[in-house]
Amino acid sequence: MPEGPSIVILKELLPSFKGKKVLSVEGNSKQDIKRIAGQKIIDFKSWGKHFLICFKDFTIRIHFMLFGSYRINERKLAPARLSMQFKVGELNFYACSVQFIEEDLDTLYDWTADVMNDDWDAKQAKKKLKQQPATLVCDALLDQQLFAGVGNIIKNEVLFRIKVHPESNAGALPPKQLKLLVDEARNYSFDFLEWKKQYVLRKHWLAHTKRTCPRCEIPLIKKYAGKSKRRTFFCNNCQVLYQLSAIQV
Ligand SMILES: [Zn+2]
């Protein structure tokens, strides 16, 4: 599943389509995609893992889910969910969710919750975390209302980087670790963006899919942790478990 930085990369690949009219539309989406024909693309935006194609009266929201993909000016053998032809080329989206948004995006999306957005608000994220002290940090990082754009890779790497155990309660983190959690969710996302652009993202993974802790040189734990039950890689030795006492929970 593409995480926020991958959606930013897609957005950055498309300036030549901005302001261009969609000449024809195809695809197996069950939505009324024919209404896109003849419309001009005003802008491309992203919110977390949502890719947004903005037209004058509506927006198309693409979510790549688990197996979604795209091709620019080329095609896959598989049938496209949404395919748009322009004078300058074509955009093809596969195995993704396509939805129409009629509302104003500013009323629908909290841009301050998107870790890649210029409007990202770290204070707001800290405040939201404090309101749910019992939440495990591995779940908190995947909560798109808190950290839109963060996915499983970023989750694992951020927690390893800041030496916090994934099953720590958000409300038990000392102020320094809480600040690190929030700040590194954004910092790591930008590192991810740069590494991904240079095709060296995997090379920089320290914990995600790894067997050995590079700090302690002992085996890492792999566990489907938290309510989210996503693959979690961590070191029991150098990642500190911060827990609320039974009374606090
Ligand atoms: Zn370790």
mmCIF file of C-alpha atoms and ligand atoms in Angstrom:
data_model
loop_
_atom_site.group_PDB
_atom_site.id
_atom_site.type_symbol
_atom_site.label_atom_id
_atom_site.label_comp_id
_atom_site.label_asym_id
_atom_site.label_seq_id
_atom_site.Cartn_x
_atom_site.Cartn_y
_atom_site.Cartn_z
ATOM 1 C CA MET A 1 0.000 0.000 0.000
ATOM 2 C CA PRO A 2 1.517 3.358 -0.964
ATOM 3 C CA GLU A 3 2.181 5.610 2.023
ATOM 4 C CA GLY A 4 1.831 9.401 1.965
ATOM 5 C CA PRO A 5 5.241 10.161 0.405
ATOM 6 C CA SER A 6 4.483 7.874 -2.568
ATOM 7 C CA ILE A 7 1.325 9.858 -3.259
ATOM 8 C CA VAL A 8 3.371 13.076 -3.153
ATOM 9 C CA ILE A 9 5.741 11.550 -5.731
ATOM 10 C CA LEU A 10 2.784 10.776 -8.017
ATOM 11 C CA LYS A 11 1.536 14.349 -7.629
ATOM 12 C CA GLU A 12 4.964 15.691 -8.576
ATOM 13 C CA LEU A 13 5.019 13.587 -11.761
ATOM 14 C CA LEU A 14 1.927 15.232 -13.201
ATOM 15 C CA PRO A 15 2.426 18.981 -13.783
ATOM 16 C CA SER A 16 2.087 18.550 -17.563
ATOM 17 C CA PHE A 17 -1.529 17.396 -17.062
ATOM 18 C CA LYS A 18 -2.556 20.413 -15.012
ATOM 19 C CA GLY A 19 -4.990 22.693 -16.854
ATOM 20 C CA LYS A 20 -5.506 20.017 -19.525
ATOM 21 C CA LYS A 21 -8.869 18.822 -20.766
ATOM 22 C CA VAL A 22 -9.846 15.156 -20.483
ATOM 23 C CA LEU A 23 -10.675 14.121 -24.031
ATOM 24 C CA SER A 24 -12.063 10.684 -23.226
ATOM 25 C CA VAL A 25 -12.559 8.367 -20.257
ATOM 26 C CA GLU A 26 -12.607 4.599 -19.905
ATOM 27 C CA GLY A 27 -12.417 2.116 -17.069
ATOM 28 C CA ASN A 28 -14.295 -0.501 -15.076
ATOM 29 C CA SER A 29 -15.119 1.795 -12.160
ATOM 30 C CA LYS A 30 -18.786 1.566 -11.152
ATOM 31 C CA GLN A 31 -18.852 5.332 -10.612
ATOM 32 C CA ASP A 32 -20.218 7.663 -13.276
ATOM 33 C CA ILE A 33 -16.746 8.315 -14.691
ATOM 34 C CA LYS A 34 -18.117 9.447 -18.074
ATOM 35 C CA ARG A 35 -18.891 12.825 -16.504
ATOM 36 C CA ILE A 36 -15.140 13.508 -16.400
ATOM 37 C CA ALA A 37 -14.952 13.709 -20.219
ATOM 38 C CA GLY A 38 -14.614 17.278 -21.445
ATOM 39 C CA GLN A 39 -13.584 18.579 -17.996
ATOM 40 C CA LYS A 40 -10.310 20.342 -17.292
ATOM 41 C CA ILE A 41 -7.996 19.268 -14.466
ATOM 42 C CA ILE A 42 -7.500 22.256 -12.198
ATOM 43 C CA ASP A 43 -5.093 20.740 -9.687
ATOM 44 C CA PHE A 44 -3.674 17.596 -8.109
ATOM 45 C CA LYS A 45 -3.681 17.371 -4.324
ATOM 46 C CA SER A 46 -3.047 14.753 -1.705
ATOM 47 C CA TRP A 47 -4.205 14.130 1.814
ATOM 48 C CA GLY A 48 -2.365 11.272 3.445
ATOM 49 C CA LYS A 49 -2.891 8.270 1.213
ATOM 50 C CA HIS A 50 -5.667 9.952 -0.791
ATOM 51 C CA PHE A 51 -4.756 11.187 -4.254
ATOM 52 C CA LEU A 52 -7.084 13.978 -5.363
ATOM 53 C CA ILE A 53 -7.749 15.086 -8.937
ATOM 54 C CA CYS A 54 -9.532 18.423 -8.820
ATOM 55 C CA PHE A 55 -11.992 19.625 -11.441
ATOM 56 C CA LYS A 56 -14.122 22.768 -11.369
ATOM 57 C CA ASP A 57 -17.238 21.203 -9.832
ATOM 58 C CA PHE A 58 -15.983 17.987 -8.278
ATOM 59 C CA THR A 59 -12.912 16.058 -7.206
ATOM 60 C CA ILE A 60 -11.927 12.467 -7.872
ATOM 61 C CA ARG A 61 -10.449 10.669 -4.912
ATOM 62 C CA ILE A 62 -8.148 7.765 -5.703
ATOM 63 C CA HIS A 63 -7.187 5.387 -2.913
ATOM 64 C CA PHE A 64 -4.719 2.694 -3.926
ATOM 65 C CA MET A 65 -5.807 0.277 -1.189
ATOM 66 C CA LEU A 66 -3.551 -2.812 -1.071
ATOM 67 C CA PHE A 67 -2.895 -3.514 -4.735
ATOM 68 C CA GLY A 68 -3.604 -0.285 -6.588
ATOM 69 C CA SER A 69 -1.156 1.122 -9.114
ATOM 70 C CA TYR A 70 -0.872 3.720 -11.863
ATOM 71 C CA ARG A 71 0.814 4.249 -15.223
ATOM 72 C CA ILE A 72 1.536 7.575 -16.890
ATOM 73 C CA ASN A 73 1.550 7.521 -20.696
ATOM 74 C CA GLU A 74 1.702 3.748 -20.716
ATOM 75 C CA ARG A 75 -0.627 0.849 -19.946
ATOM 76 C CA LYS A 76 -0.614 -2.368 -17.994
ATOM 77 C CA LEU A 77 -2.168 -5.511 -19.432
ATOM 78 C CA ALA A 78 -4.792 -5.470 -16.681
ATOM 79 C CA PRO A 79 -8.001 -3.482 -17.287
ATOM 80 C CA ALA A 80 -7.876 0.044 -15.902
ATOM 81 C CA ARG A 81 -10.274 1.149 -13.182
ATOM 82 C CA LEU A 82 -9.983 4.676 -14.553
ATOM 83 C CA SER A 83 -8.216 5.781 -17.725
ATOM 84 C CA MET A 84 -8.161 9.396 -18.895
ATOM 85 C CA GLN A 85 -6.893 10.479 -22.307
ATOM 86 C CA PHE A 86 -5.500 13.937 -22.992
ATOM 87 C CA LYS A 87 -3.876 15.610 -25.971
ATOM 88 C CA VAL A 88 -0.562 15.370 -24.065
ATOM 89 C CA GLY A 89 -0.850 11.732 -22.991
ATOM 90 C CA GLU A 90 -2.848 9.525 -20.656
ATOM 91 C CA LEU A 91 -3.266 8.633 -16.994
ATOM 92 C CA ASN A 92 -4.226 5.099 -15.998
ATOM 93 C CA PHE A 93 -5.218 3.833 -12.557
ATOM 94 C CA TYR A 94 -5.580 0.154 -11.638
ATOM 95 C CA ALA A 95 -7.161 -1.866 -8.811
ATOM 96 C CA CYS A 96 -7.834 1.260 -6.793
ATOM 97 C CA SER A 97 -10.898 2.857 -5.249
ATOM 98 C CA VAL A 98 -12.345 5.743 -7.280
ATOM 99 C CA GLN A 99 -14.828 8.094 -5.588
ATOM 100 C CA PHE A 100 -16.361 11.413 -6.536
ATOM 101 C CA ILE A 101 -16.243 14.202 -3.968
ATOM 102 C CA GLU A 102 -18.790 16.959 -4.456
ATOM 103 C CA GLU A 103 -18.001 18.965 -1.324
ATOM 104 C CA ASP A 104 -15.367 21.632 -0.896
ATOM 105 C CA LEU A 105 -12.110 19.870 0.037
ATOM 106 C CA ASP A 106 -11.327 22.334 2.823
ATOM 107 C CA THR A 107 -14.471 21.323 4.683
ATOM 108 C CA LEU A 108 -13.780 17.617 4.165
ATOM 109 C CA TYR A 109 -10.068 17.396 4.909
ATOM 110 C CA ASP A 110 -8.076 18.508 7.917
ATOM 111 C CA TRP A 111 -4.855 19.471 6.109
ATOM 112 C CA THR A 112 -3.093 19.996 9.454
ATOM 113 C CA ALA A 113 -3.265 16.215 10.057
ATOM 114 C CA ASP A 114 -1.319 15.341 6.885
ATOM 115 C CA VAL A 115 2.340 14.723 7.768
ATOM 116 C CA MET A 116 3.468 15.766 4.264
ATOM 117 C CA ASN A 117 1.412 18.969 4.138
ATOM 118 C CA ASP A 118 2.841 22.479 4.613
ATOM 119 C CA ASP A 119 0.001 23.037 7.086
ATOM 120 C CA TRP A 120 0.971 20.019 9.260
ATOM 121 C CA ASP A 121 0.444 20.973 12.896
ATOM 122 C CA ALA A 122 2.593 19.049 15.387
ATOM 123 C CA LYS A 123 0.895 20.716 18.369
ATOM 124 C CA GLN A 124 -2.482 19.530 17.188
ATOM 125 C CA ALA A 125 -1.183 15.950 16.838
ATOM 126 C CA LYS A 126 0.212 16.043 20.382
ATOM 127 C CA LYS A 127 -3.090 17.349 21.685
ATOM 128 C CA LYS A 128 -5.038 14.565 19.962
ATOM 129 C CA LEU A 129 -2.635 11.947 21.362
ATOM 130 C CA LYS A 130 -3.101 13.267 24.880
ATOM 131 C CA GLN A 131 -6.859 12.850 24.470
ATOM 132 C CA GLN A 132 -6.413 9.091 23.980
ATOM 133 C CA PRO A 133 -3.758 8.092 26.533
ATOM 134 C CA ALA A 134 -4.457 4.339 26.459
ATOM 135 C CA THR A 135 -3.936 4.039 22.690
ATOM 136 C CA LEU A 136 -0.862 2.036 21.742
ATOM 137 C CA VAL A 137 1.642 4.099 19.777
ATOM 138 C CA CYS A 138 1.693 1.485 16.963
ATOM 139 C CA ASP A 139 -2.049 2.130 16.469
ATOM 140 C CA ALA A 140 -1.779 5.898 16.953
ATOM 141 C CA LEU A 141 0.769 6.246 14.137
ATOM 142 C CA LEU A 142 -1.534 4.394 11.726
ATOM 143 C CA ASP A 143 -4.564 6.496 12.699
ATOM 144 C CA GLN A 144 -5.153 8.675 9.629
ATOM 145 C CA GLN A 145 -6.995 11.298 11.689
ATOM 146 C CA LEU A 146 -3.782 11.771 13.677
ATOM 147 C CA PHE A 147 -1.024 11.078 11.155
ATOM 148 C CA ALA A 148 -2.532 11.076 7.659
ATOM 149 C CA GLY A 149 -0.057 9.493 5.251
ATOM 150 C CA VAL A 150 1.776 7.314 7.771
ATOM 151 C CA GLY A 151 1.687 3.635 6.846
ATOM 152 C CA ASN A 152 3.221 0.492 8.247
ATOM 153 C CA ILE A 153 6.800 1.089 7.049
ATOM 154 C CA ILE A 154 6.900 4.602 8.476
ATOM 155 C CA LYS A 155 5.356 3.328 11.728
ATOM 156 C CA ASN A 156 8.023 0.675 12.231
ATOM 157 C CA GLU A 157 10.927 2.923 11.291
ATOM 158 C CA VAL A 158 9.794 5.912 13.379
ATOM 159 C CA LEU A 159 9.392 3.791 16.522
ATOM 160 C CA PHE A 160 12.791 2.194 15.982
ATOM 161 C CA ARG A 161 14.409 5.574 15.340
ATOM 162 C CA ILE A 162 13.015 7.120 18.546
ATOM 163 C CA LYS A 163 13.613 3.929 20.612
ATOM 164 C CA VAL A 164 10.003 3.542 21.688
ATOM 165 C CA HIS A 165 8.356 0.123 21.999
ATOM 166 C CA PRO A 166 5.300 -0.169 19.691
ATOM 167 C CA GLU A 167 3.049 -1.365 22.519
ATOM 168 C CA SER A 168 3.686 1.715 24.653
ATOM 169 C CA ASN A 169 0.612 3.711 25.674
ATOM 170 C CA ALA A 170 0.581 7.173 24.070
ATOM 171 C CA GLY A 171 -0.280 8.738 27.427
ATOM 172 C CA ALA A 172 2.708 7.134 29.172
ATOM 173 C CA LEU A 173 5.337 8.676 26.912
ATOM 174 C CA PRO A 174 7.543 11.270 28.637
ATOM 175 C CA PRO A 175 7.200 14.729 26.987
ATOM 176 C CA LYS A 176 10.506 14.294 25.142
ATOM 177 C CA GLN A 177 9.441 10.983 23.562
ATOM 178 C CA LEU A 178 5.992 12.343 22.715
ATOM 179 C CA LYS A 179 7.600 15.262 20.892
ATOM 180 C CA LEU A 180 9.997 12.886 19.096
ATOM 181 C CA LEU A 181 7.123 10.651 18.013
ATOM 182 C CA VAL A 182 5.219 13.539 16.451
ATOM 183 C CA ASP A 183 8.271 15.220 14.916
ATOM 184 C CA GLU A 184 9.778 12.056 13.486
ATOM 185 C CA ALA A 185 6.475 10.944 11.930
ATOM 186 C CA ARG A 186 6.947 13.959 9.648
ATOM 187 C CA ASN A 187 10.769 13.887 9.383
ATOM 188 C CA TYR A 188 10.875 10.216 8.495
ATOM 189 C CA SER A 189 8.137 10.755 5.887
ATOM 190 C CA PHE A 190 10.338 13.311 4.138
ATOM 191 C CA ASP A 191 13.365 10.990 4.348
ATOM 192 C CA PHE A 192 11.117 8.287 2.848
ATOM 193 C CA LEU A 193 10.207 10.703 0.032
ATOM 194 C CA GLU A 194 13.850 11.443 -0.824
ATOM 195 C CA TRP A 195 14.977 7.800 -0.578
ATOM 196 C CA LYS A 196 12.037 6.602 -2.644
ATOM 197 C CA LYS A 197 12.840 9.147 -5.369
ATOM 198 C CA GLN A 198 16.407 7.815 -5.466
ATOM 199 C CA TYR A 199 15.195 4.173 -5.412
ATOM 200 C CA VAL A 200 17.088 3.521 -2.161
ATOM 201 C CA LEU A 201 14.205 3.346 0.315
ATOM 202 C CA ARG A 202 14.614 -0.342 1.241
ATOM 203 C CA LYS A 203 18.327 0.097 1.769
ATOM 204 C CA HIS A 204 17.559 2.530 4.578
ATOM 205 C CA TRP A 205 15.167 0.282 6.487
ATOM 206 C CA LEU A 206 16.567 -0.418 9.933
ATOM 207 C CA ALA A 207 13.698 -2.408 11.454
ATOM 208 C CA HIS A 208 10.981 -2.953 8.837
ATOM 209 C CA THR A 209 11.241 -6.600 7.581
ATOM 210 C CA LYS A 210 14.630 -6.934 9.334
ATOM 211 C CA ARG A 211 15.725 -9.864 11.494
ATOM 212 C CA THR A 212 18.459 -8.260 13.568
ATOM 213 C CA CYS A 213 18.597 -5.038 15.562
ATOM 214 C CA PRO A 214 21.409 -2.940 14.050
ATOM 215 C CA ARG A 215 21.972 -1.269 17.446
ATOM 216 C CA CYS A 216 22.014 -4.332 19.718
ATOM 217 C CA GLU A 217 22.831 -7.051 17.194
ATOM 218 C CA ILE A 218 20.172 -9.337 18.664
ATOM 219 C CA PRO A 219 17.055 -10.721 16.908
ATOM 220 C CA LEU A 220 14.210 -8.263 16.305
ATOM 221 C CA ILE A 221 10.687 -9.249 17.315
ATOM 222 C CA LYS A 222 8.043 -9.598 14.600
ATOM 223 C CA LYS A 223 4.502 -9.327 15.898
ATOM 224 C CA TYR A 224 1.045 -8.355 14.603
ATOM 225 C CA ALA A 225 0.759 -5.723 17.297
ATOM 226 C CA GLY A 226 -2.060 -3.485 18.466
ATOM 227 C CA LYS A 227 -5.667 -3.225 17.312
ATOM 228 C CA SER A 228 -4.395 -2.585 13.801
ATOM 229 C CA LYS A 229 -2.664 -6.024 13.801
ATOM 230 C CA ARG A 230 -0.139 -4.924 11.194
ATOM 231 C CA ARG A 231 3.330 -6.449 10.941
ATOM 232 C CA THR A 232 5.442 -4.778 13.579
ATOM 233 C CA PHE A 233 9.223 -5.149 13.839
ATOM 234 C CA PHE A 234 10.941 -3.964 16.992
ATOM 235 C CA CYS A 235 13.762 -4.569 19.457
ATOM 236 C CA ASN A 236 12.824 -5.567 22.984
ATOM 237 C CA ASN A 237 16.164 -4.321 24.245
ATOM 238 C CA CYS A 238 16.597 -0.757 22.935
ATOM 239 C CA GLN A 239 12.958 0.249 22.354
ATOM 240 C CA VAL A 240 11.554 1.246 25.722
ATOM 241 C CA LEU A 241 8.067 0.144 26.778
ATOM 242 C CA TYR A 242 6.173 3.018 28.423
ATOM 243 C CA GLN A 243 2.953 1.793 30.035
ATOM 244 C CA LEU A 244 0.190 3.442 31.998
ATOM 245 C CA SER A 245 -0.467 1.776 35.328
ATOM 246 C CA ALA A 246 -3.700 -0.221 35.682
ATOM 247 C CA ILE A 247 -5.317 2.700 37.531
ATOM 248 C CA GLN A 248 -4.493 5.189 34.774
ATOM 249 C CA VAL A 249 -5.976 2.910 32.093
HETATM 250 ZN ZN ZN B 1 18.046 -2.975 19.826
#
